[in-house]
mmCIF file of C-alpha atoms in Angstrom:
data_model
loop_
_atom_site.group_PDB
_atom_site.id
_atom_site.type_symbol
_atom_site.label_atom_id
_atom_site.label_comp_id
_atom_site.label_asym_id
_atom_site.label_seq_id
_atom_site.Cartn_x
_atom_site.Cartn_y
_atom_site.Cartn_z
ATOM 1 C CA MET A 107 39.697 -7.180 17.180
ATOM 2 C CA ASN A 108 36.355 -8.755 16.488
ATOM 3 C CA ILE A 109 35.152 -8.462 12.873
ATOM 4 C CA GLY A 110 31.842 -10.536 13.535
ATOM 5 C CA PHE A 111 29.761 -7.706 13.000
ATOM 6 C CA LEU A 112 30.703 -7.167 9.376
ATOM 7 C CA ILE A 113 28.807 -9.987 8.062
ATOM 8 C CA PRO A 114 25.325 -8.722 9.668
ATOM 9 C CA LEU A 115 26.295 -5.109 8.662
ATOM 10 C CA SER A 116 26.958 -6.196 4.792
ATOM 11 C CA ILE A 117 23.790 -8.435 4.859
ATOM 12 C CA GLY A 118 21.754 -5.352 6.273
ATOM 13 C CA MET A 119 23.264 -2.867 3.622
ATOM 14 C CA GLY A 120 22.668 -5.481 0.915
ATOM 15 C CA LEU A 121 18.850 -5.673 2.075
ATOM 16 C CA THR A 122 18.362 -1.876 2.131
ATOM 17 C CA GLY A 123 19.775 -1.628 -1.371
ATOM 18 C CA LEU A 124 17.398 -4.101 -2.482
ATOM 19 C CA ALA A 125 14.652 -2.401 -0.726
ATOM 20 C CA ALA A 126 15.578 0.804 -2.446
ATOM 21 C CA PHE A 127 15.746 -0.862 -5.897
ATOM 22 C CA PHE A 128 12.316 -2.269 -5.449
ATOM 23 C CA TRP A 129 10.954 1.009 -4.201
ATOM 24 C CA ALA A 130 12.294 2.707 -7.381
ATOM 25 C CA LEU A 131 10.840 0.153 -9.523
ATOM 26 C CA ARG A 132 7.354 0.509 -7.952
ATOM 27 C CA HIS A 133 7.173 4.082 -7.910
ATOM 28 C CA GLY A 134 8.157 4.250 -12.045
ATOM 29 C CA GLN A 135 11.852 5.247 -12.028
ATOM 30 C CA PHE A 136 12.655 2.825 -14.805
ATOM 31 C CA SER A 137 8.972 3.189 -16.735
ATOM 32 C CA ASP A 138 10.616 5.124 -19.674
ATOM 33 C CA PRO A 139 14.549 4.911 -20.324
ATOM 34 C CA GLU A 140 14.299 5.551 -23.818
ATOM 35 C CA GLY A 141 12.137 8.745 -23.667
ATOM 36 C CA ASP A 142 14.458 10.069 -20.929
ATOM 37 C CA ALA A 143 17.520 9.295 -23.016
ATOM 38 C CA CYS A 144 16.037 11.312 -25.934
ATOM 39 C CA ARG A 145 14.511 14.187 -23.790
ATOM 40 C CA ILE A 146 17.934 15.323 -22.654
ATOM 41 C CA LEU A 147 19.058 16.157 -26.082
ATOM 42 C CA ILE A 148 15.908 18.314 -26.806
ATOM 43 C CA PRO A 149 17.031 22.117 -26.247
ATOM 44 C CA GLN A 150 14.483 23.735 -23.640
ATOM 45 C CA PRO A 151 14.246 27.637 -23.552
ATOM 46 C CA PRO A 152 14.995 29.000 -20.183
ATOM 47 C CA LEU A 153 12.158 29.891 -18.051
ATOM 48 C CA GLN A 154 11.097 33.308 -17.361
ATOM 49 C CA GLY A 155 12.863 34.721 -14.275
ATOM 50 C CA GLU A 156 15.502 32.077 -14.010
ATOM 51 C CA HIS A 157 18.975 32.911 -13.056
ATOM 52 C CA HIS A 158 21.862 31.076 -14.578
ATOM 53 C CA VAL A 159 25.072 30.849 -12.640
ATOM 54 C CA ARG A 160 28.167 30.555 -14.778
ATOM 55 C CA LEU A 161 30.898 28.714 -13.123
ATOM 56 C CA ALA A 162 34.266 30.459 -12.771
ATOM 57 C CA ALA A 163 36.034 27.047 -14.050
ATOM 58 C CA GLN A 164 34.338 27.534 -17.466
ATOM 59 C CA PRO A 165 35.010 30.782 -18.953
ATOM 60 C CA ASP A 166 33.196 31.495 -22.267
ATOM 61 C CA HIS A 167 36.561 32.543 -23.998
ATOM 62 C CA GLU A 168 40.038 31.834 -23.553
ATOM 63 C CA ASP A 169 42.355 34.331 -21.691
ATOM 64 C CA PRO A 170 46.010 33.807 -22.736
ATOM 65 C CA ASP A 171 47.144 35.656 -19.681
ATOM 66 C CA ARG A 172 44.942 33.595 -17.294
ATOM 67 C CA ARG A 173 47.172 30.749 -15.599
ATOM 68 C CA LEU A 174 45.634 28.087 -13.429
#
């Protein structure tokens, strides 16, 4: 089994990841990390007409008869 293709493949994947990092850096993805960290803690009112789907795995009350 010839594994000589793994070295060029790993170099190509590394260069792709580096290019994606520089693209994100150039497009401002890392411009305000402190603001993003604080913004997630501020509660936002739901938008008009927005429908929320409640997950079945997260009931709003405990049901003692319900067994998983």
